[in-house]
Short mmCIF file of C-alpha atoms in Angstrom, two decimals:
data_model
loop_
_atom_site.label_atom_id
_atom_site.label_comp_id
_atom_site.label_asym_id
_atom_site.label_seq_id
_atom_site.Cartn_x
_atom_site.Cartn_y
_atom_site.Cartn_z
CA MET A 1 0.82 99.92 224.72
CA HIS A 2 1.57 103.35 225.30
CA THR A 3 3.66 105.71 223.45
CA ALA A 4 6.28 108.33 225.43
CA GLN A 5 4.44 110.94 224.34
CA ARG A 6 1.18 109.92 225.81
CA ILE A 7 2.30 108.88 229.00
CA ILE A 8 3.82 112.57 228.83
CA ARG A 9 0.71 113.81 227.81
CA ASN A 10 -1.49 112.46 230.70
CA TYR A 11 1.56 113.61 233.21
CA ARG A 12 1.17 116.94 232.25
CA ARG A 13 -2.87 116.80 232.87
CA LYS A 14 -2.00 115.25 236.61
CA ARG A 15 0.47 117.95 237.39
CA LEU A 16 -2.09 120.60 238.80
CA SER A 17 -4.09 117.58 240.45
CA VAL A 18 -1.17 116.96 242.10
CA CYS A 19 0.06 120.04 242.92
CA ILE A 20 -3.48 121.00 244.50
CA SER A 21 -3.67 117.66 246.54
CA LEU A 22 -0.17 118.44 248.13
CA ALA A 23 -1.33 121.52 248.96
CA VAL A 24 -4.49 120.47 250.66
CA ALA A 25 -2.27 117.82 252.04
CA ALA A 26 -0.38 120.36 253.76
CA LEU A 27 -2.81 121.77 254.57
CA PHE A 28 -4.64 119.14 256.87
CA LEU A 29 -1.34 118.00 257.98
CA THR A 30 -0.34 121.26 259.77
CA LEU A 31 -3.55 122.28 260.89
CA SER A 32 -3.54 118.27 262.25
CA VAL A 33 0.02 118.60 263.76
CA ARG A 34 -0.94 121.62 265.29
CA PHE A 35 -4.05 120.38 266.93
CA ILE A 36 -2.24 117.28 268.36
CA SER A 37 0.50 119.41 269.72
CA GLU A 38 -2.10 121.73 271.32
CA ARG A 39 -4.08 119.03 272.60
CA ASN A 40 -0.96 117.40 274.13
CA LEU A 41 0.09 120.56 275.61
CA TYR A 42 -3.07 121.29 277.55
CA GLU A 43 -3.03 117.45 279.03
CA ARG A 44 0.44 118.28 279.97
CA GLN A 45 -0.62 121.48 281.76
CA ILE A 46 -3.91 119.32 283.74
CA THR A 47 -1.14 116.80 284.61
CA ASP A 48 1.65 118.75 286.14
CA PHE A 49 -1.06 120.80 287.70
CA SER A 50 -2.74 117.80 289.48
CA GLN A 51 0.59 116.29 290.35
CA ARG A 52 1.72 119.45 291.71
CA ALA A 53 -1.37 119.66 293.95
CA ILE A 54 -1.08 115.92 294.45
CA LEU A 55 2.89 116.60 296.20
CA SER A 56 2.00 119.61 297.80
CA ILE A 57 -0.89 118.23 299.83
CA GLU A 58 1.58 115.10 300.41
CA ALA A 59 4.30 117.09 301.78
CA LEU A 60 1.75 118.92 304.08
CA LEU A 61 0.74 115.46 305.69
CA ALA A 62 4.33 113.93 305.44
CA PRO A 63 5.18 115.77 309.68
CA LEU A 64 1.79 113.87 310.79
CA GLU A 65 3.29 109.81 310.50
CA LYS A 66 6.40 111.14 312.83
CA VAL A 67 4.24 113.01 315.18
CA GLY A 68 0.94 110.24 315.23
CA GLU A 69 4.32 107.64 315.80
CA ASP A 70 5.81 109.59 318.38
CA LEU A 71 2.14 110.19 320.52
CA ALA A 72 1.34 106.80 320.28
CA PRO A 73 2.86 105.73 323.54
CA LEU A 74 0.86 108.22 325.28
CA VAL A 75 -2.91 106.40 324.76
CA GLY A 76 -3.75 105.29 327.82
CA HIS A 77 -1.62 107.69 330.20
CA THR A 78 -4.09 110.27 331.96
CA CYS A 79 -4.87 113.20 330.49
CA THR A 80 -2.64 115.78 332.84
CA GLU A 81 0.38 113.48 331.79
CA ALA A 82 -0.56 113.33 328.05
CA HIS A 83 -2.20 117.35 327.62
CA LEU A 84 1.45 118.85 327.29
CA PRO A 85 2.83 117.20 324.83
CA LEU A 86 -0.39 117.17 322.69
CA ARG A 87 -0.53 120.69 322.66
CA GLU A 88 3.47 120.90 321.84
CA GLN A 89 2.70 118.81 318.62
CA ALA A 90 -0.07 120.91 317.45
CA ALA A 91 1.13 124.06 318.05
CA ARG A 92 4.60 122.58 316.39
CA LEU A 93 1.96 121.42 313.09
CA GLN A 94 0.78 124.63 311.46
CA ILE A 95 -2.34 122.85 309.52
CA VAL A 96 -3.36 120.39 312.38
CA ARG A 97 -6.28 121.97 314.21
CA ALA A 98 -6.24 119.70 317.13
CA ILE A 99 -4.85 116.03 318.49
CA ALA A 100 -6.59 113.53 320.49
CA LEU A 101 -6.53 110.07 322.47
CA ILE A 102 -8.78 107.87 322.43
CA ASP A 103 -8.94 105.07 324.98
CA ASN A 104 -11.59 101.96 324.38
CA GLY A 105 -13.51 104.08 322.12
CA VAL A 106 -13.46 107.05 324.16
CA LEU A 107 -11.75 110.55 323.63
CA TYR A 108 -10.63 111.23 327.12
CA CYS A 109 -8.26 114.01 326.22
CA SER A 110 -7.77 117.01 323.48
CA SER A 111 -4.82 119.10 322.77
CA ILE A 112 -7.39 122.42 322.79
CA PHE A 113 -9.94 121.10 325.24
CA GLY A 114 -8.28 119.29 327.94
CA ALA A 115 -9.69 116.08 329.83
CA ARG A 116 -12.98 114.72 328.04
CA GLY A 117 -14.88 112.08 328.18
CA VAL A 118 -16.94 111.42 324.57
CA MET A 119 -17.29 108.03 322.60
CA LEU A 120 -15.41 108.97 319.42
CA ASN A 121 -18.32 107.33 317.66
CA GLN A 122 -20.74 110.05 318.28
CA LEU A 123 -18.28 112.72 316.92
CA GLN A 124 -17.21 111.08 313.57
CA PRO A 125 -19.48 108.03 312.77
CA GLY A 126 -16.83 104.73 311.41
CA LEU A 127 -14.14 105.82 314.16
CA PRO A 128 -12.13 103.94 316.08
CA SER A 129 -11.29 101.42 313.51
CA PRO A 130 -8.72 98.87 313.43
CA VAL A 131 -6.49 100.26 310.64
CA GLN A 132 -5.25 103.63 309.96
CA GLN A 133 -7.79 105.89 308.33
CA LEU A 134 -7.83 109.27 306.46
CA LEU A 135 -11.38 111.16 306.76
CA LEU A 136 -12.81 114.24 304.96
CA SER A 137 -15.47 115.13 307.84
CA THR A 138 -17.11 118.12 308.96
CA ASP A 139 -15.96 119.86 312.67
CA GLN A 140 -18.34 118.74 315.56
CA VAL A 141 -16.71 120.30 318.17
CA LEU A 142 -14.28 123.58 317.58
CA LEU A 143 -15.46 125.24 314.55
CA LYS A 144 -18.44 123.59 313.91
CA GLY A 145 -19.49 122.95 310.13
CA THR A 146 -16.06 123.66 308.55
CA PRO A 147 -14.65 121.02 306.87
CA VAL A 148 -11.78 118.86 308.52
CA LEU A 149 -9.47 116.08 307.46
CA ILE A 150 -8.84 113.56 310.23
CA ARG A 151 -6.34 111.22 310.57
CA TRP A 152 -6.82 107.98 312.42
CA LEU A 153 -3.63 105.72 313.95
CA PRO A 154 -5.12 102.85 316.04
CA THR A 155 -2.62 101.88 318.95
CA SER A 156 -4.61 98.52 319.81
CA LEU A 157 -5.41 95.48 317.92
CA ASN A 158 -9.22 96.07 318.53
CA GLY A 159 -8.47 99.45 316.98
CA GLN A 160 -10.60 101.14 319.94
CA SER A 161 -7.71 103.05 320.78
CA GLY A 162 -5.24 105.80 319.11
CA VAL A 163 -4.54 109.24 318.11
CA MET A 164 -6.34 111.24 316.52
CA GLN A 165 -5.15 114.23 314.31
CA ILE A 166 -7.48 117.06 313.24
CA ILE A 167 -5.92 118.65 310.25
CA ASN A 168 -7.34 122.20 309.29
CA ILE A 169 -8.18 121.48 305.64
CA GLU A 170 -8.64 125.00 304.36
CA LEU A 171 -5.32 125.80 304.48
CA ILE A 172 -4.67 122.81 302.57
CA THR A 173 -7.06 123.80 300.03
CA SER A 174 -5.40 127.51 299.16
CA LEU A 175 -2.56 126.17 299.22
CA ALA A 176 -2.88 123.48 296.93
CA ILE A 177 -6.29 122.80 294.87
CA THR A 178 -6.59 126.57 293.83
CA PRO A 179 -8.05 126.30 289.71
CA ASP A 180 -6.01 127.56 287.44
CA HIS A 181 -8.30 129.24 285.49
CA PRO A 182 -9.52 128.83 282.11
CA LEU A 183 -7.64 125.54 282.01
CA ILE A 184 -9.23 124.38 285.28
CA ARG A 185 -12.63 125.38 286.38
CA ARG A 186 -12.70 123.33 289.55
CA VAL A 187 -10.15 120.91 291.57
CA LEU A 188 -11.68 118.83 293.97
CA PHE A 189 -9.83 117.29 296.96
CA ASN A 190 -11.27 113.17 297.29
CA VAL A 191 -10.92 110.88 300.22
CA GLY A 192 -13.38 108.27 300.28
CA PRO A 193 -16.86 109.35 299.22
CA ASN A 194 -16.25 112.85 300.29
CA HIS A 195 -15.05 115.69 297.87
CA LEU A 196 -14.31 119.28 298.92
CA GLU A 197 -14.03 121.87 296.39
CA TYR A 198 -11.81 125.00 296.61
CA GLY A 199 -14.14 127.66 298.63
CA SER A 200 -16.75 124.90 299.25
CA ASP A 201 -17.94 122.68 302.03
CA VAL A 202 -17.93 118.45 302.11
CA ARG A 203 -20.07 117.18 299.74
CA PRO A 204 -20.79 114.39 297.61
CA PRO A 205 -19.87 114.76 293.83
CA PRO A 206 -20.65 117.02 291.94
CA GLU A 207 -22.45 116.50 288.11
CA GLY A 208 -20.91 117.98 285.39
CA GLU A 209 -21.72 116.48 282.07
CA ARG A 210 -20.52 118.90 279.55
CA GLU A 211 -17.14 119.48 281.26
CA SER A 212 -13.93 117.15 281.37
CA ARG A 213 -12.95 115.30 284.57
CA GLN A 214 -9.62 113.28 285.10
CA VAL A 215 -9.06 111.65 288.72
CA PHE A 216 -5.36 111.59 289.40
CA PRO A 217 -4.46 109.67 293.00
CA SER A 218 -1.92 109.63 295.97
CA SER A 219 0.43 107.33 295.67
CA ARG A 220 1.54 107.91 299.62
CA TYR A 221 -2.15 108.37 300.95
CA PRO A 222 -5.58 107.41 300.19
CA PHE A 223 -6.49 110.60 298.78
CA SER A 224 -6.96 111.92 295.13
CA VAL A 225 -7.58 115.23 293.30
CA THR A 226 -10.12 115.58 290.62
CA VAL A 227 -9.58 118.82 288.03
CA ILE A 228 -13.01 119.82 286.23
CA GLY A 229 -12.71 121.88 283.34
CA PRO A 230 -12.69 122.04 279.18
CA THR A 231 -11.37 118.88 277.67
CA PRO A 232 -8.07 119.38 275.88
CA GLU A 233 -9.91 118.42 272.49
CA TYR A 234 -12.05 121.75 272.94
CA LEU A 235 -9.43 123.88 274.35
CA ALA A 236 -7.26 122.56 271.11
CA TRP A 237 -10.40 123.03 268.59
CA ARG A 238 -10.76 126.75 270.29
CA ASP A 239 -7.65 127.70 269.68
CA LEU A 240 -7.48 126.00 266.00
CA PRO A 241 -8.34 129.24 263.99
CA GLY A 242 -5.41 131.05 264.91
CA GLN A 243 -3.56 128.50 263.29
CA LEU A 244 -4.90 128.90 260.27
CA PRO A 245 -3.36 131.72 258.24
CA LEU A 246 0.15 129.96 259.32
CA ALA A 247 -1.07 126.52 257.60
CA LEU A 248 -2.48 128.47 254.54
CA ILE A 249 0.68 130.08 253.83
CA LEU A 250 2.34 126.70 254.62
CA SER A 251 0.15 124.78 252.00
CA LEU A 252 0.36 127.53 249.37
CA LEU A 253 4.42 127.21 249.38
CA ILE A 254 3.88 124.02 249.34
CA GLY A 255 1.52 123.34 246.32
CA TYR A 256 4.22 126.29 244.73
CA MET A 257 7.16 124.04 245.28
CA ALA A 258 5.64 121.34 243.52
CA TRP A 259 4.25 123.02 240.90
CA LEU A 260 8.11 124.54 240.02
CA ALA A 261 9.57 120.58 240.42
CA THR A 262 7.10 119.38 238.06
CA ALA A 263 7.37 122.05 235.73
CA GLY A 264 10.29 120.43 234.34
CA ARG A 265 10.16 117.00 234.65
CA MET A 266 7.64 115.89 232.14
CA SER A 267 9.22 112.19 232.17
CA PHE A 268 8.13 108.86 233.65
CA SER A 269 10.68 109.13 236.42
CA TRP A 270 7.66 109.23 239.28
CA GLU A 271 6.19 106.19 237.42
CA ILE A 272 9.16 104.14 237.30
CA ASN A 273 10.17 105.06 240.71
CA LEU A 274 6.89 104.22 242.27
CA GLY A 275 6.69 101.15 240.04
CA LEU A 276 9.77 99.83 241.50
CA ALA A 277 8.65 100.29 245.17
CA ALA A 278 5.13 98.49 244.23
CA ARG A 279 6.98 95.88 242.64
CA GLU A 280 5.24 96.30 239.52
CA PHE A 281 7.79 95.09 237.45
CA GLU A 282 8.10 91.59 236.80
CA VAL A 283 11.21 89.69 235.35
CA PHE A 284 11.25 87.41 232.36
CA CYS A 285 13.55 85.47 230.42
CA GLN A 286 14.37 84.08 226.93
CA PRO A 287 16.27 80.97 226.38
CA LEU A 288 19.84 80.43 224.73
CA LEU A 289 20.31 77.58 222.89
CA SER A 290 23.98 75.78 221.65
CA ALA A 291 23.84 76.02 217.92
CA ARG A 292 25.82 72.84 217.93
CA THR A 293 23.84 70.68 220.56
CA GLN A 294 20.49 72.40 220.70
CA GLN A 295 20.58 72.61 224.44
CA CYS A 296 19.92 75.30 226.34
CA VAL A 297 22.82 76.47 227.82
CA GLY A 298 21.48 79.72 229.65
CA VAL A 299 18.76 82.86 229.34
CA GLU A 300 18.88 86.25 228.98
CA ILE A 301 17.00 88.13 231.43
CA LEU A 302 14.42 90.75 230.39
CA LEU A 303 12.17 92.93 232.38
CA ARG A 304 8.44 93.51 231.76
CA TRP A 305 6.06 96.43 233.31
CA ASN A 306 2.49 96.46 233.96
CA ASN A 307 1.79 99.27 235.23
CA PRO A 308 -1.65 99.20 236.98
CA ARG A 309 -2.07 103.30 236.19
CA GLN A 310 -1.20 102.82 232.41
CA GLY A 311 -1.31 99.37 231.53
CA TRP A 312 1.18 97.22 229.48
CA ILE A 313 4.27 99.73 228.85
CA SER A 314 6.93 98.54 226.46
CA PRO A 315 10.73 98.27 227.45
CA ASP A 316 10.91 100.39 224.01
CA VAL A 317 9.38 103.26 226.16
CA PHE A 318 10.44 103.04 229.53
CA ILE A 319 13.91 102.05 229.21
CA PRO A 320 15.10 105.05 227.04
CA LEU A 321 13.08 107.18 229.67
CA ALA A 322 14.71 105.54 232.79
CA GLU A 323 17.84 106.17 230.90
CA GLN A 324 17.44 110.11 230.70
CA GLN A 325 16.08 110.54 234.35
CA ASN A 326 19.34 108.36 235.56
CA LEU A 327 17.06 105.61 236.57
CA ILE A 328 18.74 102.72 234.44
CA ALA A 329 20.89 102.01 237.40
CA PRO A 330 17.76 101.17 239.82
CA LEU A 331 16.16 99.31 237.27
CA THR A 332 19.33 96.90 237.19
CA ARG A 333 19.84 96.25 240.94
CA TYR A 334 16.06 95.48 240.64
CA VAL A 335 16.67 93.10 237.79
CA MET A 336 19.44 91.42 239.71
CA THR A 337 17.76 91.06 243.14
CA GLU A 338 15.12 89.13 241.49
CA THR A 339 16.97 86.98 239.74
CA VAL A 340 18.87 85.86 242.63
CA HIS A 341 15.30 85.60 244.42
CA GLN A 342 14.47 83.17 241.39
CA LEU A 343 17.43 81.22 240.78
CA HIS A 344 16.19 77.57 241.58
CA TYR A 345 14.22 78.01 238.31
CA PHE A 346 17.62 77.67 236.68
CA PRO A 347 20.09 74.69 236.54
CA ALA A 348 22.39 74.68 239.20
CA ASP A 349 25.56 74.45 236.59
CA SER A 350 28.57 76.62 236.20
CA ALA A 351 28.44 75.82 232.40
CA PHE A 352 24.67 77.76 232.27
CA HIS A 353 25.23 81.60 231.77
CA ILE A 354 22.81 84.31 232.91
CA GLY A 355 22.82 87.50 230.81
CA ILE A 356 21.66 91.02 232.88
CA ASN A 357 21.72 94.04 230.48
CA VAL A 358 23.50 97.00 232.03
CA ALA A 359 24.27 100.62 230.72
CA ALA A 360 27.69 101.79 230.47
CA SER A 361 26.63 104.92 233.31
CA HIS A 362 26.44 101.64 236.16
CA PHE A 363 29.85 101.31 235.64
CA HIS A 364 30.74 105.17 236.87
CA ARG A 365 32.64 105.40 239.54
CA GLY A 366 32.37 101.21 240.02
CA ALA A 367 28.99 101.40 240.89
CA ILE A 368 27.92 97.93 239.22
CA LEU A 369 31.09 96.70 241.37
CA ASP A 370 29.47 97.42 244.24
CA ASP A 371 26.11 95.97 243.11
CA VAL A 372 27.82 92.71 241.76
CA ARG A 373 29.18 92.21 244.92
CA ARG A 374 26.46 92.85 247.43
CA ILE A 375 23.50 91.83 244.95
CA TRP A 376 25.17 88.57 243.22
CA LEU A 377 28.39 86.89 244.56
CA SER A 378 26.78 87.52 247.81
CA ALA A 379 23.80 84.63 247.00
CA HIS A 380 26.97 82.17 245.86
CA PRO A 381 25.10 81.15 242.51
CA HIS A 382 26.21 78.03 240.81
CA GLN A 383 25.32 79.93 237.28
CA GLN A 384 27.93 81.65 235.34
CA LEU A 385 26.63 85.75 235.46
CA ILE A 386 27.17 87.65 232.06
CA LEU A 387 26.69 91.27 232.12
CA GLU A 388 25.48 92.47 228.33
CA LEU A 389 26.11 96.11 227.56
CA THR A 390 24.35 97.97 225.40
CA GLU A 391 25.83 99.43 222.44
CA ARG A 392 23.49 102.48 222.25
CA ASP A 393 25.58 103.70 225.38
CA ALA A 394 28.51 106.06 225.15
CA LEU A 395 31.07 102.46 225.06
CA PRO A 396 34.12 104.22 225.73
CA ASP A 397 32.86 105.74 229.08
CA VAL A 398 33.68 102.22 230.74
CA ASP A 399 36.52 102.20 232.52
CA HIS A 400 38.55 99.18 231.41
CA ARG A 401 39.58 98.71 234.76
CA MET A 402 36.13 97.77 235.58
CA VAL A 403 35.86 95.07 233.11
CA ARG A 404 39.16 93.45 234.56
CA GLU A 405 37.93 93.54 237.68
CA LEU A 406 34.62 91.94 236.60
CA HIS A 407 36.79 89.23 235.06
CA ARG A 408 38.51 88.35 238.29
CA TYR A 409 35.04 88.26 240.21
CA GLY A 410 34.67 85.42 237.28
CA VAL A 411 31.59 88.13 235.84
CA LYS A 412 31.81 87.87 231.58
CA LEU A 413 30.98 90.73 229.50
CA ALA A 414 29.13 90.91 226.44
CA ILE A 415 28.16 93.52 223.75
CA ASP A 416 24.69 93.34 222.68
CA ASP A 417 23.16 94.56 219.82
CA PHE A 418 26.72 94.64 218.40
CA GLY A 419 26.72 96.87 214.70
CA THR A 420 23.82 98.92 215.90
CA GLY A 421 25.04 101.87 217.89
CA GLN A 422 28.20 103.96 217.96
CA SER A 423 30.56 100.92 218.31
CA ALA A 424 34.40 100.73 216.93
CA LEU A 425 36.76 98.04 216.67
CA SER A 426 38.64 99.85 219.53
CA TYR A 427 36.26 98.77 221.91
CA LEU A 428 36.82 95.39 221.37
CA GLU A 429 40.26 96.24 222.36
CA LYS A 430 39.80 98.37 225.28
CA LEU A 431 36.90 96.43 226.56
CA HIS A 432 38.04 93.18 225.85
CA PRO A 433 34.08 91.35 225.88
CA ASP A 434 33.58 87.70 226.41
CA VAL A 435 30.35 87.77 223.72
CA LEU A 436 29.14 89.33 220.80
CA LYS A 437 25.55 89.68 220.48
CA ILE A 438 24.71 90.38 216.74
CA ASP A 439 21.13 92.39 216.78
CA LYS A 440 18.39 90.44 215.47
CA SER A 441 18.66 93.25 212.32
CA PHE A 442 21.36 91.55 211.05
CA THR A 443 19.50 88.05 211.74
CA ALA A 444 16.64 88.93 210.15
CA ALA A 445 18.82 89.96 206.78
CA ILE A 446 20.14 86.57 206.20
CA GLY A 447 19.63 84.84 202.94
CA THR A 448 18.36 88.28 201.32
CA ASP A 449 20.60 90.73 199.18
CA ALA A 450 20.19 93.68 202.15
CA VAL A 451 23.69 95.04 202.98
CA ASN A 452 22.55 93.59 206.50
CA SER A 453 23.42 90.23 205.40
CA THR A 454 26.90 90.95 204.66
CA VAL A 455 27.43 92.57 207.76
CA THR A 456 26.22 89.57 209.66
CA ASP A 457 28.87 87.45 207.69
CA ILE A 458 31.56 90.15 208.47
CA ILE A 459 30.54 90.47 212.24
CA ILE A 460 30.91 86.38 212.39
CA ALA A 461 34.15 86.61 211.18
CA LEU A 462 35.28 89.49 213.33
CA GLY A 463 34.10 87.47 216.49
CA GLN A 464 35.79 84.66 215.12
CA ARG A 465 39.47 85.90 214.74
CA LEU A 466 39.19 87.34 217.86
CA ASN A 467 38.57 84.63 219.57
CA ILE A 468 34.33 85.86 221.13
CA GLU A 469 31.78 83.94 221.48
CA LEU A 470 29.17 84.97 219.09
CA VAL A 471 24.95 85.08 219.82
CA ALA A 472 22.55 85.56 217.40
CA GLU A 473 19.64 86.92 218.28
CA GLY A 474 15.56 87.29 217.04
CA VAL A 475 16.32 83.63 215.03
CA GLU A 476 12.58 82.68 213.77
CA THR A 477 13.41 80.30 210.88
CA GLU A 478 15.62 77.11 210.91
CA ALA A 479 16.99 78.45 207.13
CA GLN A 480 18.41 81.35 209.38
CA ALA A 481 19.39 78.94 212.31
CA ALA A 482 21.37 76.66 209.55
CA HIS A 483 23.26 79.38 208.26
CA LEU A 484 24.28 80.90 211.31
CA LYS A 485 25.42 77.32 212.92
CA GLN A 486 27.42 76.91 209.77
CA HIS A 487 29.47 79.83 209.71
CA GLY A 488 30.54 79.14 213.48
CA VAL A 489 28.13 81.25 215.59
CA THR A 490 28.19 79.85 219.07
CA PHE A 491 24.68 80.58 220.38
CA LEU A 492 20.91 80.95 219.19
CA GLN A 493 18.31 83.25 220.74
CA GLY A 494 14.78 83.88 219.65
CA TYR A 495 11.74 82.97 218.51
CA LEU A 496 12.08 79.47 216.71
CA TYR A 497 13.17 78.24 220.23
CA ALA A 498 11.18 80.30 222.64
CA LYS A 499 9.45 83.59 223.46
CA PRO A 500 10.18 85.41 226.31
CA MET A 501 8.62 83.63 229.76
CA PRO A 502 7.97 84.64 233.35
CA LEU A 503 11.16 82.92 235.14
CA ARG A 504 8.58 80.40 237.15
CA GLU A 505 7.55 78.76 233.64
CA PHE A 506 11.16 77.81 232.68
CA PRO A 507 11.57 74.53 234.08
CA GLN A 508 8.11 73.46 232.23
CA TRP A 509 9.83 74.81 228.82
CA LEU A 510 13.13 73.09 229.88
CA ALA A 511 11.85 70.04 230.78
CA GLY A 512 9.39 69.89 227.54
CA ARG A 513 11.02 72.24 225.23
CA THR A 514 7.58 73.60 224.69
CA HIS A 515 7.00 77.36 223.52
CA PRO A 516 4.66 78.49 226.60
CA PRO A 517 2.88 82.06 225.85
CA ALA A 518 4.11 84.94 227.92
CA ARG A 519 1.33 85.14 230.64
CA HIS A 520 0.45 87.30 233.14
CA ASN A 521 -2.38 86.74 235.80
CA GLY A 522 -4.31 84.34 233.69
CA GLN A 523 -4.24 86.82 230.63
CA ALA A 524 -2.17 86.87 227.41
CA ILE A 525 0.43 89.62 226.45
CA PRO A 526 2.24 90.95 223.72
CA VAL A 527 5.77 89.89 223.57
CA LEU A 528 7.89 92.94 223.82
CA PRO A 529 11.01 93.78 222.70
CA VAL A 530 14.22 92.79 224.55
CA GLN A 531 15.79 95.39 226.40
#
């Protein structure tokens, strides 16, 4: 077992390491967030640039669709009839270098040269074609060797006739795919197997092993844009040293705040909260027997804590510390919730009562009423709930109106460890308890000449005079049990009948009335004082 002093000393030794860990974590987290933020920013900038380039090229190509459809009926007409409309359309479109009509594979009319008679496949291999195409090629007629974009629109089923539009791709590259240094070093315009880079000729795709390459396709036309440059991760790493001063300042501030926050908290509140979150607490029960019939009529719910960092911690340690740190109410809620989840271990009988310890502070502003409604009553239990109010709390703080409301819910109130705390007879009048639990120190004094033995008889007489049920705790001998029964004590509780046990072992005890040792994970544990 660990004492409160040892726990506090361990906490103090860990204080500095916790503060340093928080500072280092804040430094790492700040740099990580800044790295991710910068990387995402660069990724968005690259994507935005590529989408703008694609939208610009699509906007330039869009008018060509209407022109091609308007000129398609001219295919098959003489060049004398078609030449003027070809020239007019070419003049209207700034990006078009020339428009040509092809009939049965022969380019017979051009907006620039007029009538011609050249096989199309000699000028552009792959044309004519039965499907629409967008080709990136070089000019073989007007400005030989310069890059051009060819749009082919077939007008016959066999694809041997159609309209060919030759587009000045250099204008497109200057408007849409100019690199944005240093984020984007190179931009490629891709059509089929060929690629065009700003300021270069049509060529196969370049090899850039050390640079990031991202391809963004058009959703309307068969082309894509490739951007080449440093990876977003590289750019983010490059900028990260500039974020270091701010991250250091923030981490030092976090460490200092943690130091201040822990300076006055040399308690075990952090461990208790962590134990609640990790479900390290285990609910035990100790049976109560009828003094007259020797039958089990209820249980008192107890709390045990196997802390993986400190080992088994006595309730005599963590209960007072929890009260000091205002954590007794969360512990009580935990006990009530765990008990509700394991009610199937107990007889489904309204005469069977389940006692749960509560603190007077839990009654503040009706908190206990809310918890009873939300946790206990919502489960619709068959068993009788008894709230055991310990006397070391300031009992006058308990509003008697709360007690009346609890009675309205069918919940009984007991005063635990009666006679050992700050009790006064006026408490009994104000609170109207249903049960008085005689502290085990008085039970142990039965049959001796100690003053406590006389006090025990007085408490019993007082309970009988006020018509309050009596429970004697700490019954360990038959002589004690006989004395208590003879003097009219209603219920008995103690090692004579059963030690505290996990709830799952209660059905076996109830069936065989054996005394199983309290165990946890296969290992016997010391039985702790009732809390």
